[in-house]
PDB file of C-alpha atoms in Angstrom:
ATOM      1  CA  MET A 275      -0.008   0.125   0.121  1.00 52.00           C
ATOM      2  CA  VAL A 276       1.491   3.432  -0.957  1.00 61.00           C
ATOM      3  CA  GLN A 277       2.124   5.873   1.779  1.00 79.00           C
ATOM      4  CA  LYS A 278       0.296   8.999   1.327  1.00 90.00           C
ATOM      5  CA  ALA A 279       2.028  12.286   2.180  1.00 94.00           C
ATOM      6  CA  LYS A 280       0.548  14.889   4.891  1.00 96.00           C
ATOM      7  CA  ILE A 281       0.003  18.250   3.989  1.00 97.00           C
ATOM      8  CA  LEU A 282      -0.742  20.661   6.951  1.00 97.00           C
ATOM      9  CA  LEU A 283      -3.289  23.557   6.056  1.00 97.00           C
ATOM     10  CA  VAL A 284      -3.181  26.518   8.774  1.00 96.00           C
ATOM     11  CA  ASP A 285      -5.849  29.061   8.525  1.00 95.00           C
ATOM     12  CA  ASP A 286      -8.234  30.598  11.434  1.00 94.00           C
ATOM     13  CA  ARG A 287     -11.020  30.901   8.959  1.00 94.00           C
ATOM     14  CA  PRO A 288     -13.043  27.325   8.310  1.00 95.00           C
ATOM     15  CA  GLU A 289     -14.045  28.295   4.989  1.00 94.00           C
ATOM     16  CA  ASN A 290     -10.559  29.012   3.707  1.00 93.00           C
ATOM     17  CA  LEU A 291      -9.344  25.488   4.908  1.00 96.00           C
ATOM     18  CA  LEU A 292     -12.509  24.171   3.368  1.00 96.00           C
ATOM     19  CA  ALA A 293     -11.500  26.039  -0.103  1.00 94.00           C
ATOM     20  CA  LEU A 294      -7.841  24.366   0.329  1.00 95.00           C
ATOM     21  CA  GLU A 295      -9.050  21.013   0.852  1.00 96.00           C
ATOM     22  CA  ALA A 296     -11.318  21.108  -2.292  1.00 96.00           C
ATOM     23  CA  ILE A 297      -8.294  22.475  -4.451  1.00 95.00           C
ATOM     24  CA  LEU A 298      -5.932  19.876  -3.113  1.00 96.00           C
ATOM     25  CA  SER A 299      -8.169  16.916  -2.698  1.00 95.00           C
ATOM     26  CA  ALA A 300      -7.247  15.815  -6.383  1.00 94.00           C
ATOM     27  CA  LEU A 301      -3.707  15.228  -5.097  1.00 94.00           C
ATOM     28  CA  ASP A 302      -4.823  12.227  -3.206  1.00 94.00           C
ATOM     29  CA  GLN A 303      -2.815  12.913   0.027  1.00 96.00           C
ATOM     30  CA  THR A 304      -3.730  13.354   3.674  1.00 96.00           C
ATOM     31  CA  LEU A 305      -4.848  16.952   4.512  1.00 97.00           C
ATOM     32  CA  VAL A 306      -4.609  17.985   8.079  1.00 97.00           C
ATOM     33  CA  ARG A 307      -6.318  21.119   9.486  1.00 97.00           C
ATOM     34  CA  ALA A 308      -4.843  23.485  11.910  1.00 96.00           C
ATOM     35  CA  SER A 309      -7.066  26.585  12.993  1.00 96.00           C
ATOM     36  CA  SER A 310      -4.075  28.515  14.647  1.00 96.00           C
ATOM     37  CA  GLY A 311      -0.292  28.735  14.780  1.00 95.00           C
ATOM     38  CA  GLU A 312      -0.384  27.010  18.221  1.00 96.00           C
ATOM     39  CA  GLU A 313      -2.425  24.263  16.700  1.00 96.00           C
ATOM     40  CA  ALA A 314      -0.059  23.783  13.840  1.00 96.00           C
ATOM     41  CA  LEU A 315       2.945  23.472  16.037  1.00 96.00           C
ATOM     42  CA  LYS A 316       1.122  20.943  17.984  1.00 96.00           C
ATOM     43  CA  ALA A 317       0.413  18.847  14.854  1.00 96.00           C
ATOM     44  CA  LEU A 318       4.111  19.182  14.101  1.00 96.00           C
ATOM     45  CA  LEU A 319       5.246  17.430  17.214  1.00 94.00           C
ATOM     46  CA  THR A 320       3.855  13.979  16.191  1.00 91.00           C
ATOM     47  CA  ASP A 321       3.367  13.898  12.324  1.00 92.00           C
ATOM     48  CA  ASP A 322       5.756  14.390   9.398  1.00 93.00           C
ATOM     49  CA  PHE A 323       4.426  16.614   6.673  1.00 95.00           C
ATOM     50  CA  ALA A 324       5.714  17.109   2.880  1.00 94.00           C
ATOM     51  CA  VAL A 325       4.489  20.799   3.029  1.00 95.00           C
ATOM     52  CA  ILE A 326       2.792  23.659   5.110  1.00 96.00           C
ATOM     53  CA  LEU A 327       0.178  26.146   3.720  1.00 96.00           C
ATOM     54  CA  LEU A 328       0.376  28.810   6.066  1.00 94.00           C
ATOM     55  CA  ASP A 329      -1.803  31.818   6.550  1.00 92.00           C
ATOM     56  CA  VAL A 330       0.107  34.935   7.190  1.00 88.00           C
ATOM     57  CA  GLN A 331      -2.711  37.008   9.357  1.00 87.00           C
ATOM     58  CA  MET A 332      -4.193  35.042  12.180  1.00 91.00           C
ATOM     59  CA  PRO A 333      -4.936  36.338  15.505  1.00 90.00           C
ATOM     60  CA  GLY A 334      -2.501  35.611  18.359  1.00 89.00           C
ATOM     61  CA  MET A 335       0.295  33.988  16.699  1.00 91.00           C
ATOM     62  CA  ASP A 336       0.515  34.975  12.920  1.00 89.00           C
ATOM     63  CA  GLY A 337       2.175  33.271   9.978  1.00 89.00           C
ATOM     64  CA  PHE A 338       5.430  34.631  10.294  1.00 88.00           C
ATOM     65  CA  GLU A 339       5.813  33.897  14.082  1.00 91.00           C
ATOM     66  CA  THR A 340       4.698  30.326  13.603  1.00 93.00           C
ATOM     67  CA  ALA A 341       7.256  29.989  10.618  1.00 92.00           C
ATOM     68  CA  ALA A 342      10.026  31.162  12.941  1.00 90.00           C
ATOM     69  CA  HIS A 343       9.032  28.538  15.370  1.00 92.00           C
ATOM     70  CA  ILE A 344       8.982  25.814  12.733  1.00 94.00           C
ATOM     71  CA  LYS A 345      12.418  26.783  11.644  1.00 90.00           C
ATOM     72  CA  ARG A 346      13.745  26.820  15.008  1.00 90.00           C
ATOM     73  CA  ARG A 347      12.948  23.232  15.645  1.00 90.00           C
ATOM     74  CA  GLU A 348      15.453  20.657  14.256  1.00 89.00           C
ATOM     75  CA  ARG A 349      12.685  18.062  13.477  1.00 89.00           C
ATOM     76  CA  THR A 350      10.660  20.671  11.470  1.00 92.00           C
ATOM     77  CA  ARG A 351      13.102  23.121  10.115  1.00 88.00           C
ATOM     78  CA  ASP A 352      13.251  21.467   6.527  1.00 86.00           C
ATOM     79  CA  ILE A 353       9.616  21.535   5.822  1.00 91.00           C
ATOM     80  CA  PRO A 354       8.763  23.627   2.813  1.00 90.00           C
ATOM     81  CA  ILE A 355       6.255  26.448   3.852  1.00 92.00           C
ATOM     82  CA  ILE A 356       4.129  28.121   1.418  1.00 92.00           C
ATOM     83  CA  PHE A 357       2.431  31.535   2.808  1.00 89.00           C
ATOM     84  CA  LEU A 358      -1.002  32.610   1.768  1.00 89.00           C
ATOM     85  CA  THR A 359      -2.035  36.098   2.359  1.00 83.00           C
ATOM     86  CA  ALA A 360      -5.095  38.186   1.418  1.00 75.00           C
ATOM     87  CA  ILE A 361      -2.947  41.551   2.200  1.00 65.00           C
ATOM     88  CA  ASN A 362      -0.281  42.874   0.018  1.00 61.00           C
ATOM     89  CA  HIS A 363       1.798  45.610   1.645  1.00 58.00           C
ATOM     90  CA  GLY A 364       4.376  45.774  -1.352  1.00 58.00           C
ATOM     91  CA  PRO A 365       8.139  44.154  -1.661  1.00 58.00           C
ATOM     92  CA  HIS A 366       9.108  44.550   2.090  1.00 58.00           C
ATOM     93  CA  HIS A 367       6.038  42.410   3.287  1.00 60.00           C
ATOM     94  CA  THR A 368       6.841  39.712   0.551  1.00 63.00           C
ATOM     95  CA  PHE A 369      10.540  39.901   1.629  1.00 62.00           C
ATOM     96  CA  ARG A 370       9.623  39.217   5.394  1.00 64.00           C
ATOM     97  CA  GLY A 371       7.735  36.223   4.340  1.00 64.00           C
ATOM     98  CA  TYR A 372      11.045  34.665   2.380  1.00 64.00           C
ATOM     99  CA  ALA A 373      13.242  35.959   5.383  1.00 67.00           C
ATOM    100  CA  ALA A 374      10.826  33.789   7.693  1.00 68.00           C
ATOM    101  CA  GLY A 375      11.800  30.726   5.795  1.00 68.00           C
ATOM    102  CA  ALA A 376       8.728  30.503   3.138  1.00 72.00           C
ATOM    103  CA  VAL A 377       9.735  28.650  -0.157  1.00 77.00           C
ATOM    104  CA  ASP A 378       6.730  30.536  -1.682  1.00 82.00           C
ATOM    105  CA  TYR A 379       4.450  33.348  -1.192  1.00 80.00           C
ATOM    106  CA  ILE A 380       1.041  33.506  -2.762  1.00 84.00           C
ATOM    107  CA  SER A 381      -1.681  36.369  -2.541  1.00 81.00           C
ATOM    108  CA  LYS A 382      -5.138  35.675  -2.407  1.00 80.00           C
ATOM    109  CA  PRO A 383      -7.305  35.078  -4.267  1.00 82.00           C
ATOM    110  CA  PHE A 384      -4.997  32.639  -6.154  1.00 83.00           C
ATOM    111  CA  ASP A 385      -5.092  30.521  -9.096  1.00 89.00           C
ATOM    112  CA  PRO A 386      -6.252  26.901  -7.785  1.00 92.00           C
ATOM    113  CA  TRP A 387      -4.080  25.129 -10.460  1.00 92.00           C
ATOM    114  CA  VAL A 388      -0.977  26.980  -9.891  1.00 90.00           C
ATOM    115  CA  LEU A 389      -1.351  26.252  -6.111  1.00 92.00           C
ATOM    116  CA  ARG A 390      -2.265  22.587  -6.843  1.00 93.00           C
ATOM    117  CA  ALA A 391       0.916  22.364  -8.893  1.00 91.00           C
ATOM    118  CA  LYS A 392       3.416  24.034  -6.369  1.00 89.00           C
ATOM    119  CA  VAL A 393       2.112  21.798  -3.698  1.00 93.00           C
ATOM    120  CA  SER A 394       2.438  18.598  -5.922  1.00 91.00           C
ATOM    121  CA  VAL A 395       6.152  19.278  -6.471  1.00 87.00           C
ATOM    122  CA  PHE A 396       6.986  19.411  -2.568  1.00 89.00           C
ATOM    123  CA  VAL A 397       4.738  16.258  -2.167  1.00 91.00           C
ATOM    124  CA  ASP A 398       7.137  14.439  -5.127  1.00 87.00           C
ATOM    125  CA  LEU A 399      10.310  15.787  -3.164  1.00 84.00           C
ATOM    126  CA  TYR A 400       8.799  14.276  -0.029  1.00 87.00           C
ATOM    127  CA  MET A 401       7.992  10.818  -1.347  1.00 86.00           C
ATOM    128  CA  LYS A 402      11.545  10.469  -3.008  1.00 82.00           C
ATOM    129  CA  ASN A 403      12.974  11.130   0.408  1.00 80.00           C
ATOM    130  CA  VAL A 404      10.927   8.614   1.950  1.00 81.00           C
ATOM    131  CA  GLN A 405      11.677   6.171  -0.795  1.00 78.00           C
ATOM    132  CA  LEU A 406      15.559   6.553  -0.178  1.00 75.00           C
ATOM    133  CA  ARG A 407      15.206   6.255   3.493  1.00 74.00           C
ATOM    134  CA  GLU A 408      13.498   2.972   2.908  1.00 76.00           C
ATOM    135  CA  GLN A 409      16.328   1.697   0.507  1.00 72.00           C
ATOM    136  CA  ALA A 410      18.787   2.883   3.099  1.00 71.00           C
ATOM    137  CA  SER A 411      17.145   0.991   5.941  1.00 73.00           C
ATOM    138  CA  LEU A 412      16.911  -2.124   3.609  1.00 74.00           C
ATOM    139  CA  LEU A 413      20.422  -2.047   2.824  1.00 70.00           C
ATOM    140  CA  ARG A 414      21.858  -1.282   6.421  1.00 69.00           C
ATOM    141  CA  LEU A 415      19.601  -4.250   7.642  1.00 73.00           C
ATOM    142  CA  GLN A 416      21.216  -6.498   5.295  1.00 67.00           C
ATOM    143  CA  LEU A 417      24.751  -5.426   6.136  1.00 64.00           C
ATOM    144  CA  GLU A 418      24.127  -5.886   9.838  1.00 65.00           C
ATOM    145  CA  SER A 419      22.920  -9.287   9.515  1.00 66.00           C
ATOM    146  CA  GLY A 420      25.685 -10.074   7.199  1.00 58.00           C
ATOM    147  CA  GLY A 421      27.452 -12.237  10.060  1.00 48.00           C
ATOM    148  CA  GLU A 422      24.742 -14.836   9.994  1.00 51.00           C
ATOM    149  CA  ARG A 423      25.984 -17.138   7.342  1.00 48.00           C
ATOM    150  CA  SER A 424      24.462 -20.532   6.321  1.00 48.00           C
ATOM    151  CA  ALA A 425      26.574 -23.468   5.829  1.00 50.00           C
ATOM    152  CA  ASP A 426      26.481 -22.981   2.074  1.00 50.00           C
ATOM    153  CA  PRO A 427      28.799 -20.045   1.321  1.00 52.00           C
ATOM    154  CA  ALA A 428      27.888 -20.102  -2.512  1.00 51.00           C
ATOM    155  CA  ARG A 429      24.136 -19.902  -1.423  1.00 52.00           C
ATOM    156  CA  ASP A 430      24.996 -16.672   0.666  1.00 51.00           C
ATOM    157  CA  GLY A 431      26.818 -15.098  -2.102  1.00 52.00           C
ATOM    158  CA  ASP A 432      24.308 -15.425  -4.511  1.00 58.00           C
ATOM    159  CA  GLU A 433      21.513 -14.333  -2.215  1.00 59.00           C
ATOM    160  CA  ALA A 434      23.839 -11.274  -1.499  1.00 58.00           C
ATOM    161  CA  GLN A 435      24.246 -10.447  -4.925  1.00 63.00           C
ATOM    162  CA  GLY A 436      20.460 -10.947  -5.778  1.00 65.00           C
ATOM    163  CA  LEU A 437      19.740  -8.477  -3.081  1.00 63.00           C
ATOM    164  CA  LEU A 438      22.399  -5.898  -4.398  1.00 67.00           C
ATOM    165  CA  VAL A 439      20.784  -6.170  -7.776  1.00 71.00           C
ATOM    166  CA  GLU A 440      17.230  -5.721  -6.413  1.00 68.00           C
ATOM    167  CA  LEU A 441      18.537  -2.655  -4.307  1.00 68.00           C
ATOM    168  CA  SER A 442      20.427  -1.148  -7.352  1.00 71.00           C
ATOM    169  CA  ALA A 443      17.248  -1.407  -9.410  1.00 71.00           C
ATOM    170  CA  ARG A 444      15.046   0.020  -6.961  1.00 67.00           C
ATOM    171  CA  LEU A 445      17.601   3.021  -6.546  1.00 69.00           C
ATOM    172  CA  ALA A 446      17.933   3.601 -10.205  1.00 74.00           C
ATOM    173  CA  ALA A 447      14.114   4.087 -10.364  1.00 68.00           C
ATOM    174  CA  VAL A 448      14.208   6.811  -7.560  1.00 69.00           C
ATOM    175  CA  GLU A 449      17.238   8.335  -9.199  1.00 70.00           C
ATOM    176  CA  GLU A 450      15.411   8.503 -12.416  1.00 72.00           C
ATOM    177  CA  GLN A 451      12.289  10.144 -10.773  1.00 67.00           C
ATOM    178  CA  ALA A 452      14.433  12.547  -8.935  1.00 67.00           C
ATOM    179  CA  GLU A 453      16.166  13.582 -12.265  1.00 71.00           C
ATOM    180  CA  ALA A 454      12.836  14.242 -13.716  1.00 68.00           C
ATOM    181  CA  LEU A 455      11.818  16.320 -10.917  1.00 66.00           C
ATOM    182  CA  THR A 456      14.933  18.307 -10.696  1.00 65.00           C
ATOM    183  CA  LYS A 457      14.009  19.223 -14.436  1.00 67.00           C
ATOM    184  CA  GLN A 458      10.597  20.149 -13.271  1.00 62.00           C
ATOM    185  CA  LEU A 459      11.586  22.507 -10.771  1.00 60.00           C
ATOM    186  CA  GLY A 460      13.740  24.063 -13.724  1.00 58.00           C
ATOM    187  CA  GLY A 461      15.081  27.461 -12.766  1.00 55.00           C
ATOM    188  CA  ALA A 462      13.716  27.519  -9.396  1.00 54.00           C
ATOM    189  CA  THR A 463      14.726  30.910  -7.974  1.00 51.00           C
ATOM    190  CA  ASP A 464      14.088  30.509  -4.208  1.00 53.00           C
ATOM    191  CA  GLY A 465      16.883  29.070  -2.368  1.00 56.00           C
ATOM    192  CA  ALA A 466      14.558  26.573   0.014  1.00 53.00           C
ATOM    193  CA  THR A 467      13.286  24.919  -2.986  1.00 59.00           C
ATOM    194  CA  ALA A 468      16.716  24.495  -4.519  1.00 62.00           C
ATOM    195  CA  ALA A 469      18.322  23.332  -1.270  1.00 59.00           C
ATOM    196  CA  THR A 470      15.643  20.585  -0.844  1.00 61.00           C
ATOM    197  CA  ALA A 471      16.589  19.346  -4.357  1.00 65.00           C
ATOM    198  CA  ALA A 472      20.299  19.336  -3.681  1.00 65.00           C
ATOM    199  CA  HIS A 473      19.690  17.518  -0.354  1.00 61.00           C
ATOM    200  CA  LEU A 474      17.675  14.736  -2.268  1.00 66.00           C
ATOM    201  CA  GLU A 475      20.561  14.540  -4.753  1.00 71.00           C
ATOM    202  CA  ARG A 476      23.363  14.324  -2.096  1.00 69.00           C
ATOM    203  CA  LYS A 477      21.391  11.648  -0.205  1.00 66.00           C
ATOM    204  CA  LEU A 478      20.948   9.547  -3.578  1.00 70.00           C
ATOM    205  CA  ALA A 479      24.495  10.058  -4.342  1.00 73.00           C
ATOM    206  CA  GLY A 480      25.853   8.832  -1.037  1.00 67.00           C
ATOM    207  CA  LEU A 481      23.532   5.732  -1.183  1.00 68.00           C
ATOM    208  CA  ARG A 482      24.529   4.936  -4.579  1.00 71.00           C
ATOM    209  CA  SER A 483      28.455   5.298  -3.498  1.00 71.00           C
ATOM    210  CA  ALA A 484      27.547   2.961  -0.559  1.00 65.00           C
ATOM    211  CA  LEU A 485      25.802   0.371  -2.778  1.00 65.00           C
ATOM    212  CA  ASP A 486      28.745   0.489  -5.291  1.00 69.00           C
ATOM    213  CA  ALA A 487      31.033  -0.154  -2.272  1.00 64.00           C
ATOM    214  CA  LEU A 488      29.271  -3.609  -1.968  1.00 58.00           C
ATOM    215  CA  GLY A 489      30.413  -4.884  -5.046  1.00 58.00           C
ATOM    216  CA  PRO A 490      33.002  -7.326  -5.838  1.00 54.00           C
ATOM    217  CA  GLY A 491      36.657  -6.236  -5.267  1.00 45.00           C
ATOM    218  CA  THR A 492      35.689  -3.223  -3.033  1.00 43.00           C
ATOM    219  CA  GLU A 493      37.219  -2.428   0.213  1.00 42.00           C
ATOM    220  CA  GLY A 494      36.105  -0.570   3.373  1.00 41.00           C
ATOM    221  CA  ASP A 495      33.071  -0.722   5.598  1.00 42.00           C
ATOM    222  CA  PRO A 496      30.090   0.151   3.476  1.00 41.00           C
ATOM    223  CA  SER A 497      27.891  -0.296   6.574  1.00 42.00           C
ATOM    224  CA  ALA A 498      29.235   3.081   8.078  1.00 42.00           C
ATOM    225  CA  GLN A 499      28.547   4.770   4.632  1.00 44.00           C
ATOM    226  CA  VAL A 500      24.801   3.618   4.661  1.00 44.00           C
ATOM    227  CA  SER A 501      24.348   4.663   8.162  1.00 44.00           C
ATOM    228  CA  SER A 502      25.486   8.264   7.477  1.00 45.00           C
ATOM    229  CA  GLN A 503      23.219   8.495   4.576  1.00 47.00           C
ATOM    230  CA  ASN A 504      19.809   8.015   6.707  1.00 48.00           C
TER     231      ASN A 504
END
């Protein structure tokens, strides 16, 4: 069963949350509501999210303050934030949004198709990272159990080689999808989007190096390399 990504929707107005759900329902992901900054921070304590849609103008803790808290937490600092706002105070106000850690800043009313497309990119990035972690965990488990040999060394060798071939094929599929996603991002100018894509590429390169190190005639301790990638 394919795991769905979670998208956090933060707005103090129920009608806005309902509209966001209607726009994003076509992505077939899990949409989580939060009606305040405090409620959003509480949700982020227990769940992992692919992207956060955050209203700027909310009573109490506004969007800028909420984003600042999110970026200060190690667990949540890398989650992309898209600011949504019904007010426009010019370039300074927009700059404040990017300074708070937003990857995008969209004024209401917005084009539903554009918003859905932007969210879809970050959902794809998140899913690629999930796949990468799963492959790294599988490889690490195999390495950790490497000392448990059967009475037939030839069979052990065949099984290990078969697993390497399978892992390599799975990783190649993720690499291909990641390359297509990078092309889709194209000339993204915001630093957070570029950094997220670069982070994924580094993870993939590290896992590929560790996997290659397990091939015939290699030396070193690949299990340490894999552990460092997860």
